[in-house]
Short mmCIF file of C-alpha atoms and ligand atoms in Angstrom, two decimals:
data_model
loop_
_atom_site.label_atom_id
_atom_site.label_comp_id
_atom_site.label_asym_id
_atom_site.label_seq_id
_atom_site.Cartn_x
_atom_site.Cartn_y
_atom_site.Cartn_z
CA MET H 1 105.14 113.13 112.58
CA GLN H 2 106.43 113.27 109.10
CA GLY H 3 105.41 114.73 105.78
CA GLY H 4 102.09 115.93 107.13
CA SER H 5 100.96 112.34 107.69
CA SER H 6 98.60 111.73 110.57
CA ARG H 7 100.08 108.33 111.14
CA CYS H 8 102.26 107.24 113.98
CA HIS H 9 105.94 106.68 113.24
CA ARG H 10 108.48 104.91 115.34
CA ILE H 11 112.16 104.66 114.57
CA GLY H 12 114.23 101.94 116.18
CA ALA H 13 113.34 101.71 119.80
CA VAL H 14 111.52 104.99 120.20
CA SER H 15 107.79 105.19 119.80
CA CYS H 16 106.35 108.58 119.03
CA GLY H 17 103.30 107.47 120.99
CA VAL H 18 100.89 109.50 118.87
CA LEU H 19 97.68 107.61 118.38
CA SER H 20 95.35 107.96 115.45
CA ARG H 21 92.10 106.18 116.16
CA ASP H 22 90.49 106.77 112.79
CA ASN H 23 93.45 105.52 110.80
CA SER H 24 92.70 102.39 108.83
CA SER H 25 96.02 100.82 109.79
CA HIS H 26 94.89 100.98 113.41
CA ASP H 27 91.28 99.98 113.08
CA TRP H 28 91.79 96.69 114.82
CA CYS H 29 93.08 98.55 117.88
CA SER H 30 90.57 100.20 120.10
CA VAL H 31 91.29 100.70 123.74
CA LEU H 32 93.67 103.39 124.92
CA HIS H 33 95.52 102.23 128.00
CA THR H 34 95.30 104.32 131.12
CA ALA H 35 97.81 105.66 133.60
CA ASP H 36 97.30 102.66 135.87
CA SER H 37 98.77 100.33 133.26
CA LEU H 38 102.37 99.31 132.69
CA ALA H 39 101.75 99.53 128.96
CA PRO H 40 103.73 102.18 127.07
CA GLU H 41 101.79 105.01 125.49
CA TRP H 42 102.11 103.73 121.94
CA LEU H 43 100.72 100.27 122.63
CA LEU H 44 97.00 99.89 122.07
CA GLU H 45 95.01 97.07 123.57
CA PRO H 46 93.73 95.10 120.58
CA ARG H 47 90.11 94.21 120.05
CA ASP H 48 91.34 90.84 118.88
CA ALA H 49 94.62 89.54 120.29
CA ASN H 50 94.69 86.90 117.52
CA ALA H 51 94.81 89.40 114.63
CA LEU H 52 97.92 89.52 112.45
CA ALA H 53 98.87 93.15 111.80
CA ALA H 54 99.25 93.93 108.11
CA GLY H 55 102.77 94.89 107.09
CA VAL H 56 104.42 93.30 110.13
CA TRP H 57 103.91 89.71 108.95
CA PRO H 58 104.76 88.27 105.54
CA ALA H 59 101.89 88.78 103.10
CA SER H 60 101.30 85.00 103.07
CA ALA H 61 100.64 84.76 106.84
CA GLN H 62 97.07 83.74 107.61
CA ARG H 63 94.92 82.25 110.36
CA GLN H 64 93.38 78.95 109.32
CA PRO H 65 89.91 77.85 110.45
CA ASP H 66 91.56 75.60 113.08
CA GLY H 67 93.27 78.68 114.50
CA ALA H 68 96.84 77.89 113.42
CA VAL H 69 98.87 80.53 111.61
CA THR H 70 100.21 79.50 108.22
CA ILE H 71 103.24 81.07 106.57
CA GLY H 72 104.01 80.36 102.93
CA GLY H 73 101.11 77.90 102.97
CA ILE H 74 102.43 75.76 105.87
CA ALA H 75 101.07 75.68 109.40
CA ALA H 76 103.41 77.00 112.07
CA THR H 77 102.46 73.94 114.13
CA GLU H 78 103.68 71.62 111.37
CA LEU H 79 106.93 73.58 110.99
CA ALA H 80 107.55 73.45 114.74
CA GLN H 81 106.84 69.73 114.80
CA THR H 82 109.14 69.01 111.86
CA TYR H 83 112.06 71.26 112.75
CA GLY H 84 111.67 72.01 116.46
CA THR H 85 111.71 75.38 118.20
CA PRO H 86 113.01 78.00 118.31
CA LEU H 87 112.84 78.23 114.54
CA LEU H 88 113.23 81.12 112.13
CA VAL H 89 110.77 80.77 109.27
CA LEU H 90 111.69 82.83 106.22
CA ASP H 91 109.11 83.40 103.51
CA GLU H 92 111.02 83.08 100.24
CA ASP H 93 108.31 84.76 98.17
CA GLU H 94 108.27 87.73 100.52
CA VAL H 95 112.05 88.18 100.20
CA ARG H 96 111.85 87.84 96.44
CA SER H 97 108.91 90.22 96.06
CA ARG H 98 110.54 92.85 98.25
CA ALA H 99 113.80 92.51 96.32
CA ARG H 100 111.84 92.92 93.07
CA ALA H 101 109.95 95.90 94.46
CA PHE H 102 113.21 97.67 95.34
CA HIS H 103 114.76 96.80 92.00
CA ASP H 104 111.76 97.88 89.95
CA SER H 105 110.89 100.97 91.98
CA PHE H 106 114.37 102.41 91.72
CA ALA H 107 114.71 101.37 88.05
CA ASP H 108 111.40 103.09 87.19
CA ALA H 109 112.29 106.21 89.17
CA ALA H 110 115.72 106.36 87.51
CA ALA H 111 114.28 105.89 84.02
CA GLU H 112 112.04 108.93 84.62
CA HIS H 113 115.20 110.98 85.08
CA GLU H 114 117.27 109.30 82.39
CA THR H 115 119.67 107.57 84.71
CA THR H 116 120.12 104.07 86.11
CA THR H 117 120.20 102.52 89.57
CA ARG H 118 121.82 99.54 91.19
CA VAL H 119 120.38 98.06 94.35
CA TYR H 120 122.75 96.13 96.62
CA TYR H 121 121.26 93.84 99.24
CA ALA H 122 123.10 94.59 102.51
CA GLY H 123 124.11 91.08 103.55
CA LYS H 124 124.71 92.10 107.16
CA ALA H 125 120.93 91.97 107.66
CA PHE H 126 121.05 88.19 107.08
CA LEU H 127 123.17 86.36 104.54
CA SER H 128 123.04 82.72 103.51
CA THR H 129 123.67 81.22 100.10
CA ALA H 130 119.92 80.74 99.56
CA ILE H 131 119.17 84.40 100.27
CA ALA H 132 122.07 85.55 98.11
CA ARG H 133 120.64 83.51 95.22
CA TRP H 134 117.07 84.76 95.72
CA VAL H 135 118.02 88.42 95.73
CA THR H 136 120.49 88.20 92.85
CA ASP H 137 117.87 86.25 90.83
CA GLU H 138 115.60 89.23 91.38
CA GLY H 139 118.18 91.64 90.00
CA LEU H 140 119.92 92.86 93.15
CA ASN H 141 123.66 93.03 93.79
CA ILE H 142 125.22 92.23 97.17
CA ASP H 143 126.97 94.40 99.73
CA VAL H 144 129.33 92.58 102.09
CA CYS H 145 131.46 93.94 104.91
CA THR H 146 133.71 91.04 105.94
CA ARG H 147 135.60 88.15 104.38
CA GLY H 148 132.95 85.82 105.83
CA GLU H 149 130.08 87.61 104.08
CA LEU H 150 132.13 87.75 100.88
CA GLU H 151 132.72 83.98 101.01
CA VAL H 152 129.00 83.27 101.49
CA ALA H 153 128.17 85.40 98.45
CA LEU H 154 130.88 83.68 96.39
CA ALA H 155 129.73 80.24 97.59
CA ALA H 156 126.25 81.17 96.34
CA GLY H 157 127.75 81.73 92.90
CA VAL H 158 127.23 85.49 92.91
CA ASP H 159 129.22 87.19 90.15
CA PRO H 160 132.01 89.04 92.04
CA ALA H 161 131.46 92.04 89.78
CA ARG H 162 128.05 92.41 91.48
CA ILE H 163 129.54 92.64 94.98
CA GLY H 164 130.47 95.78 96.90
CA PHE H 165 132.86 95.53 99.84
CA HIS H 166 132.34 97.76 102.90
CA GLY H 167 133.99 98.07 106.29
CA ASN H 168 136.07 100.49 108.31
CA ASN H 169 138.83 97.97 109.01
CA LYS H 170 139.18 95.58 106.09
CA SER H 171 142.35 93.60 106.62
CA VAL H 172 145.02 93.40 103.94
CA SER H 173 144.16 89.73 103.38
CA GLU H 174 140.45 90.58 103.04
CA ILE H 175 141.31 93.26 100.48
CA GLU H 176 143.62 90.89 98.61
CA ARG H 177 140.95 88.21 98.45
CA ALA H 178 138.34 90.69 97.24
CA VAL H 179 140.62 92.09 94.55
CA ALA H 180 141.75 88.60 93.48
CA VAL H 181 138.20 87.36 92.91
CA GLY H 182 137.38 90.47 90.85
CA ILE H 183 135.05 92.27 93.25
CA GLY H 184 133.04 95.04 91.60
CA THR H 185 133.58 97.86 94.08
CA ILE H 186 135.49 98.50 97.26
CA ILE H 187 134.13 101.29 99.43
CA ILE H 188 137.09 103.18 100.88
CA ASP H 189 136.58 104.23 104.48
CA SER H 190 139.96 105.77 105.40
CA ALA H 191 143.09 107.22 103.84
CA ILE H 192 145.12 104.20 104.97
CA GLU H 193 142.87 101.91 102.99
CA ILE H 194 143.58 103.74 99.72
CA GLU H 195 147.19 102.58 99.77
CA ARG H 196 146.21 99.03 100.80
CA VAL H 197 143.70 98.63 98.00
CA ALA H 198 146.03 100.21 95.44
CA ALA H 199 148.86 97.87 96.45
CA ALA H 200 146.61 94.80 96.27
CA ALA H 201 145.22 95.85 92.88
CA ALA H 202 148.71 96.57 91.52
CA ARG H 203 149.92 93.15 92.70
CA ALA H 204 146.92 91.48 91.04
CA GLY H 205 147.42 93.51 87.85
CA ARG H 206 143.93 94.99 88.11
CA VAL H 207 142.38 98.41 88.11
CA GLN H 208 140.02 98.40 91.09
CA GLN H 209 136.89 100.53 91.12
CA VAL H 210 136.47 102.30 94.44
CA LEU H 211 133.93 104.57 96.09
CA VAL H 212 134.76 106.94 98.93
CA ARG H 213 132.44 106.86 101.93
CA VAL H 214 131.65 110.28 103.29
CA ASN H 215 129.87 111.44 106.34
CA SER H 216 127.21 113.89 105.26
CA GLY H 217 126.53 115.10 108.80
CA VAL H 218 122.91 114.01 108.49
CA HIS H 219 121.90 111.85 111.38
CA ALA H 220 118.81 109.69 111.09
CA GLU H 221 117.14 109.90 114.45
CA THR H 222 113.59 109.17 115.48
CA HIS H 223 111.29 110.12 112.60
CA ASP H 224 113.30 113.22 111.68
CA PHE H 225 116.93 113.98 111.09
CA LEU H 226 119.32 116.15 113.03
CA ALA H 227 122.09 117.86 111.18
CA THR H 228 125.30 117.75 113.18
CA ALA H 229 128.37 119.83 112.44
CA HIS H 230 130.77 117.12 113.53
CA GLU H 231 129.93 113.48 113.27
CA ASP H 232 131.65 111.62 116.06
CA GLN H 233 131.59 108.05 114.80
CA LYS H 234 133.87 105.60 113.05
CA PHE H 235 132.47 105.40 109.51
CA GLY H 236 133.30 107.51 106.50
CA MET H 237 135.31 110.68 106.02
CA THR H 238 134.61 114.36 106.41
CA PHE H 239 134.15 116.25 103.15
CA ALA H 240 137.61 117.79 103.47
CA ASP H 241 139.29 114.43 104.05
CA ALA H 242 137.28 112.92 101.22
CA GLU H 243 138.52 115.58 98.79
CA ALA H 244 142.10 114.73 99.65
CA ALA H 245 141.30 111.00 99.41
CA VAL H 246 139.79 111.38 95.95
CA ALA H 247 142.78 113.40 94.78
CA ARG H 248 145.10 110.63 95.99
CA ILE H 249 142.97 107.88 94.37
CA ARG H 250 143.11 109.75 91.07
CA GLU H 251 146.91 109.71 91.24
CA LEU H 252 147.06 105.92 91.54
CA PRO H 253 146.87 103.96 88.28
CA ALA H 254 145.62 100.79 90.03
CA LEU H 255 142.50 102.61 91.26
CA GLU H 256 139.50 104.07 89.47
CA PHE H 257 137.41 106.57 91.42
CA SER H 258 133.76 105.68 90.74
CA GLY H 259 132.00 108.05 93.12
CA LEU H 260 130.91 108.92 96.64
CA HIS H 261 129.04 106.79 99.13
CA CYS H 262 126.97 107.89 102.10
CA HIS H 263 124.84 105.87 104.54
CA ILE H 264 122.93 107.89 107.11
CA GLY H 265 121.60 105.20 109.42
CA SER H 266 119.09 102.44 109.77
CA GLN H 267 115.34 101.95 110.31
CA ILE H 268 114.60 105.34 108.76
CA PHE H 269 111.07 106.38 107.82
CA GLY H 270 110.35 108.95 105.15
CA VAL H 271 112.67 110.67 102.71
CA ALA H 272 113.70 113.86 104.53
CA GLY H 273 117.01 112.42 105.78
CA PHE H 274 117.89 110.91 102.40
CA ARG H 275 116.99 114.15 100.62
CA GLU H 276 119.10 116.30 102.92
CA SER H 277 122.03 113.91 102.78
CA ALA H 278 121.88 113.66 98.98
CA SER H 279 121.84 117.41 98.67
CA ARG H 280 124.96 117.78 100.82
CA VAL H 281 126.85 114.95 99.12
CA LEU H 282 125.96 116.37 95.68
CA GLU H 283 127.77 119.54 96.66
CA LEU H 284 130.99 117.57 97.11
CA HIS H 285 130.25 115.43 94.05
CA ASP H 286 129.93 118.62 92.02
CA ARG H 287 133.23 120.02 93.33
CA LEU H 288 135.03 116.76 92.58
CA ARG H 289 133.85 116.84 88.96
CA ALA H 290 136.59 119.39 88.34
CA GLY H 291 138.98 116.42 88.38
CA GLY H 292 136.93 114.29 85.97
CA GLU H 293 133.41 112.99 85.42
CA ILE H 294 132.01 110.84 88.26
CA ALA H 295 130.00 107.79 87.32
CA GLN H 296 127.91 107.05 90.38
CA LEU H 297 126.52 108.10 93.73
CA ASN H 298 125.64 105.53 96.39
CA LEU H 299 123.17 106.72 99.02
CA GLY H 300 123.32 103.60 101.21
CA GLY H 301 120.48 101.75 102.94
CA GLY H 302 118.42 102.25 106.06
CA PHE H 303 114.83 101.94 104.79
CA GLY H 304 112.59 101.25 107.78
CA ILE H 305 110.11 98.42 108.28
CA ALA H 306 107.11 97.81 110.54
CA TYR H 307 107.98 95.91 113.72
CA THR H 308 104.63 96.55 115.37
CA SER H 309 101.21 97.70 114.19
CA VAL H 310 101.98 101.35 114.97
CA ASP H 311 104.91 101.50 112.52
CA ASP H 312 103.98 102.85 109.12
CA PRO H 313 106.91 102.83 106.72
CA THR H 314 106.67 104.80 103.49
CA PRO H 315 105.97 102.51 100.50
CA ILE H 316 109.11 101.77 98.52
CA GLU H 317 107.66 103.09 95.24
CA GLN H 318 107.14 106.47 96.89
CA LEU H 319 110.55 106.45 98.59
CA ALA H 320 112.32 105.59 95.35
CA ALA H 321 110.45 108.22 93.34
CA GLU H 322 111.04 110.97 95.92
CA ILE H 323 114.71 110.19 96.55
CA VAL H 324 115.61 109.92 92.87
CA THR H 325 113.65 113.08 92.09
CA ALA H 326 115.48 114.92 94.87
CA VAL H 327 118.84 113.90 93.39
CA ALA H 328 117.70 114.83 89.87
CA GLU H 329 116.55 118.25 91.10
CA GLY H 330 119.83 118.77 92.95
CA CYS H 331 121.78 117.95 89.79
CA ALA H 332 119.57 120.18 87.63
CA ALA H 333 120.05 123.08 90.06
CA ARG H 334 123.80 122.68 89.68
CA GLY H 335 123.60 122.09 85.96
CA ILE H 336 125.37 118.74 86.19
CA PRO H 337 124.45 115.34 84.78
CA ILE H 338 122.68 112.96 87.13
CA PRO H 339 125.03 110.10 88.04
CA ALA H 340 124.02 106.44 88.15
CA LEU H 341 122.56 105.86 91.63
CA ALA H 342 123.03 102.99 94.05
CA PHE H 343 121.21 101.94 97.22
CA GLU H 344 121.85 99.30 99.87
CA PRO H 345 118.70 98.07 101.61
CA GLY H 346 119.11 95.18 104.04
CA ARG H 347 116.35 95.15 106.67
CA ALA H 348 113.68 96.20 104.17
CA ILE H 349 114.35 93.13 102.03
CA VAL H 350 114.35 90.38 104.66
CA GLY H 351 112.95 91.90 107.87
CA THR H 352 109.24 91.21 107.55
CA ALA H 353 109.85 87.95 105.68
CA GLY H 354 111.01 86.31 108.92
CA VAL H 355 108.88 84.94 111.74
CA THR H 356 110.46 83.26 114.78
CA LEU H 357 108.53 80.40 116.37
CA TYR H 358 109.03 79.64 120.05
CA GLU H 359 107.36 77.27 122.47
CA VAL H 360 106.02 78.78 125.66
CA GLY H 361 107.66 77.08 128.66
CA THR H 362 106.38 78.97 131.71
CA THR H 363 104.11 81.91 132.47
CA LYS H 364 104.18 84.08 135.56
CA ASP H 365 101.93 86.92 136.66
CA VAL H 366 104.22 89.53 138.17
CA ARG H 367 102.33 91.93 140.44
CA LEU H 368 103.97 95.16 141.55
CA ASP H 369 103.49 96.95 144.89
CA SER H 370 101.44 99.52 142.99
CA GLY H 371 98.93 96.81 142.16
CA MET H 372 99.80 96.89 138.45
CA SER H 373 100.79 93.60 136.89
CA ARG H 374 102.33 92.08 133.84
CA LEU H 375 102.25 88.53 132.53
CA TYR H 376 105.74 87.16 131.87
CA VAL H 377 105.72 84.53 129.13
CA SER H 378 108.99 82.57 128.90
CA VAL H 379 109.99 80.99 125.60
CA ASP H 380 112.70 78.50 124.60
CA GLY H 381 115.02 81.06 122.95
CA GLY H 382 115.74 84.69 123.70
CA MET H 383 118.59 87.14 123.40
CA SER H 384 120.79 84.48 121.73
CA ASP H 385 118.48 84.40 118.68
CA ASN H 386 117.19 87.99 118.93
CA ALA H 387 119.60 90.44 120.55
CA ARG H 388 117.83 93.54 119.23
CA PRO H 389 115.64 94.27 122.27
CA ALA H 390 118.64 93.91 124.58
CA LEU H 391 120.97 95.87 122.29
CA TYR H 392 118.70 98.65 121.10
CA GLY H 393 115.55 98.44 123.22
CA ALA H 394 113.90 97.39 119.96
CA GLN H 395 110.18 96.61 119.98
CA PHE H 396 108.58 93.51 118.47
CA SER H 397 105.12 91.95 118.60
CA ALA H 398 103.85 88.42 119.20
CA ARG H 399 100.85 86.18 118.61
CA ILE H 400 99.91 82.67 119.65
CA ALA H 401 100.42 80.72 116.40
CA SER H 402 98.97 77.33 117.36
CA ARG H 403 95.40 78.38 118.17
CA VAL H 404 93.06 81.33 118.61
CA SER H 405 91.76 82.40 121.98
CA GLN H 406 88.73 84.45 122.97
CA GLU H 407 90.22 85.30 126.37
CA SER H 408 90.68 89.00 127.12
CA PRO H 409 94.13 90.30 126.23
CA VAL H 410 96.55 90.90 129.10
CA LEU H 411 99.65 93.02 129.09
CA SER H 412 102.53 90.59 128.60
CA ARG H 413 106.27 90.53 128.24
CA VAL H 414 107.83 87.70 126.24
CA VAL H 415 111.17 86.74 127.75
CA GLY H 416 113.84 84.20 126.87
CA LYS H 417 115.59 81.47 128.82
CA HIS H 418 118.91 83.24 129.40
CA CYS H 419 120.35 84.19 132.77
CA GLU H 420 119.77 87.89 132.40
CA SER H 421 116.80 90.06 133.26
CA GLY H 422 117.36 92.03 130.04
CA ASP H 423 116.70 88.85 128.07
CA ILE H 424 113.52 90.22 126.53
CA VAL H 425 112.07 89.16 123.18
CA VAL H 426 108.91 91.28 123.14
CA ASP H 427 108.90 94.04 125.71
CA HIS H 428 105.24 95.01 125.51
CA GLU H 429 102.41 93.05 123.94
CA TYR H 430 98.82 92.12 124.68
CA LEU H 431 98.41 88.35 124.56
CA PRO H 432 95.28 86.32 125.29
CA GLY H 433 95.03 85.82 129.06
CA ASP H 434 95.06 82.04 128.73
CA VAL H 435 98.48 81.84 127.03
CA THR H 436 99.96 78.68 128.49
CA PRO H 437 102.93 76.29 128.41
CA GLY H 438 102.99 74.35 125.14
CA ASP H 439 101.52 77.21 123.10
CA LEU H 440 103.49 78.10 120.01
CA LEU H 441 104.36 81.80 120.03
CA ALA H 442 105.27 83.60 116.82
CA VAL H 443 107.32 86.80 116.73
CA PRO H 444 107.14 88.46 113.28
CA ALA H 445 109.62 90.84 111.60
CA THR H 446 112.64 88.87 112.77
CA GLY H 447 114.17 88.28 109.32
CA ALA H 448 116.81 91.02 109.65
CA TYR H 449 119.59 91.39 112.22
CA CYS H 450 118.40 88.45 114.33
CA VAL H 451 120.26 85.46 112.85
CA SER H 452 123.15 87.74 111.92
CA LEU H 453 123.45 89.00 115.52
CA SER H 454 122.81 85.61 117.13
CA SER H 455 125.13 84.07 119.69
CA ASN H 456 125.63 80.97 121.82
CA TYR H 457 125.15 82.84 125.07
CA ASN H 458 124.61 80.38 127.93
CA HIS H 459 125.60 77.66 125.45
CA VAL H 460 122.23 77.79 123.78
CA PRO H 461 122.44 76.36 120.24
CA ARG H 462 121.41 78.74 117.47
CA PRO H 463 118.10 77.86 115.76
CA ALA H 464 117.65 76.52 112.25
CA VAL H 465 116.34 78.73 109.47
CA VAL H 466 113.66 77.22 107.27
CA ALA H 467 112.51 78.72 103.97
CA VAL H 468 108.83 78.37 103.10
CA SER H 469 107.15 78.85 99.75
CA GLU H 470 103.87 77.61 98.29
CA GLY H 471 103.32 74.93 100.88
CA ARG H 472 106.89 73.60 100.87
CA SER H 473 109.65 74.05 103.44
CA ARG H 474 113.39 73.41 103.50
CA VAL H 475 116.25 74.12 105.85
CA ILE H 476 118.49 76.91 104.56
CA VAL H 477 120.65 77.23 107.67
CA ARG H 478 121.08 74.15 109.81
CA GLY H 479 120.32 74.57 113.51
CA GLU H 480 123.16 73.97 115.93
CA SER H 481 123.28 70.86 118.07
CA ILE H 482 124.86 70.39 121.50
CA GLU H 483 127.58 68.45 119.63
CA ASP H 484 128.29 71.57 117.55
CA LEU H 485 128.74 73.55 120.75
CA LEU H 486 131.01 70.97 122.37
CA ALA H 487 133.05 70.51 119.19
CA ARG H 488 134.84 73.83 119.70
CA ASP H 489 135.85 73.08 123.28
CA ALA H 490 139.47 71.97 123.01
CA GLY H 491 139.35 70.55 126.54
CA ILE H 492 136.92 67.77 125.68
CA SER H 493 138.67 64.42 125.18
CA THR H 494 137.60 63.87 121.57
CA ASN H 495 138.90 67.36 120.76
CA GLU H 496 142.23 66.96 122.58
CA GLY H 497 144.09 67.01 119.28
CA ALA H 498 142.98 70.59 118.79
CA ARG H 499 145.16 71.79 121.69
N1 LLP Z 1 124.80 100.10 103.93
C1 LLP Z 1 125.67 100.34 104.94
C2 LLP Z 1 126.94 100.98 104.65
C3 LLP Z 1 125.34 99.97 106.26
O1 LLP Z 1 126.19 100.22 107.25
C4 LLP Z 1 124.09 99.35 106.51
C5 LLP Z 1 123.72 98.95 107.86
C6 LLP Z 1 123.24 99.10 105.42
C7 LLP Z 1 123.62 99.51 104.15
C8 LLP Z 1 121.91 98.41 105.57
O2 LLP Z 1 121.03 99.11 106.40
P1 LLP Z 1 119.50 98.62 106.48
O3 LLP Z 1 118.88 98.88 105.14
O4 LLP Z 1 119.50 97.17 106.82
O5 LLP Z 1 118.92 99.45 107.57
N2 LLP Z 1 122.04 95.82 113.85
C9 LLP Z 1 121.21 96.99 113.70
C10 LLP Z 1 121.36 97.59 112.33
C11 LLP Z 1 122.77 97.93 112.00
C12 LLP Z 1 122.89 98.44 110.59
C13 LLP Z 1 124.29 98.57 110.19
N3 LLP Z 1 124.48 99.05 108.87
C14 LLP Z 1 119.76 96.61 113.97
O6 LLP Z 1 119.48 95.46 114.31
O7 LLP Z 1 118.86 97.46 113.88
#
């Protein structure tokens, strides 16, 4: 538990399993499962297996009198009919309002402490030209980490000065392209990169602003953080290496050192990890001021979202106020000016704006020797459009979106169509017992790291992405066809020339 809250928190794949029956966010859940169930401890049997949990779905999601779920004012049934399934439905207004909330919350918090903030949308969560335009319209900047992401942002017309470029292995050609287009900031991840960026900037006749990514030793894990003396992972530099890196950057006329960067992880609840990390990075920031004033401090992304009804992320207004206050207090304690701050949310902007629609193909009651059973519900997608359960054991939820049912809920597992037993979409969920082939199943909170991690495993085409807003829909990423899949096979006669 965190911050004295009585609510249940879950980070990534791990449920804390603490139940709070009098909590308003849980009041639609009633029955605690028993030891003779295959249900995990955190999953409550719902009173109503048709209910849409607040915070997990886009704010526009509703049940209509005919039972269908609408998103952005359009019935899921109509969307499935028009575009086919699987289909990722992205609520444009939800993305925009979350982008605005981040922008405004950090701006307000910064104004309180007489500084400024910049919020970069982390494009790795899901980037398309439409999304890049929505978030930049709402005042955000964009963080990219490959040439591909950079080109999408540029194709969307994003001002290169509003783009930050990350990555632990940016190639020389990626760096040259970024410098040539006038990218705002490059985040240096290793000593080798300093020379590469300086050479590219010198060749282009530019002075390139750079940040140095450091590893604060704060590890975001479960709902708390663990401080580790040695971080054994590929990103960032130790404080000692960063000091040397900054000294070298300051020697190079083609580079301008803008500040430090630190990202502690993803799907983080609460502010404790951010606060601890900021306090450690400020120590280095303070030391480095001996070599000249430092304009900014970037504390990265990682703000958690609700994937199931038991997740209870801290509201962004509160996060922003507490994090900025912590930095301001840290600066005051050291007697130094508060730098301009930057943040890089990805998941928290698009995650709960996305709902994936699948059609149920088969169902199977799987009974174990122990007598316990689970209903397997197979859908027409799977780990190719949502790799998160297979990769991280991530939890999602599901509802029938084409109708309501008064049948008693049964413990179910939603699985995909791939040739792998780990091809799970929703590991644990209670679905109405009469869920049947032809039902439309909706999995909410799939806006982040689903499309961006998608694959063609088993030669399954990747689904289309459709944006919805105020009763209108439009394709923002075209779905793949079988022809698209075959087009890359150089052994097919029409592609012979590609050999
Ligand atoms: N900034 C940096 C430097 C990052 O590495 C990341 C995420 C972000 C910002 C955005 O983090 P967010 O606000 O979205 O949590 N595929 C995993 C998540 C990997 C995150 C990688 N870096 C997942 O599906 O949970």
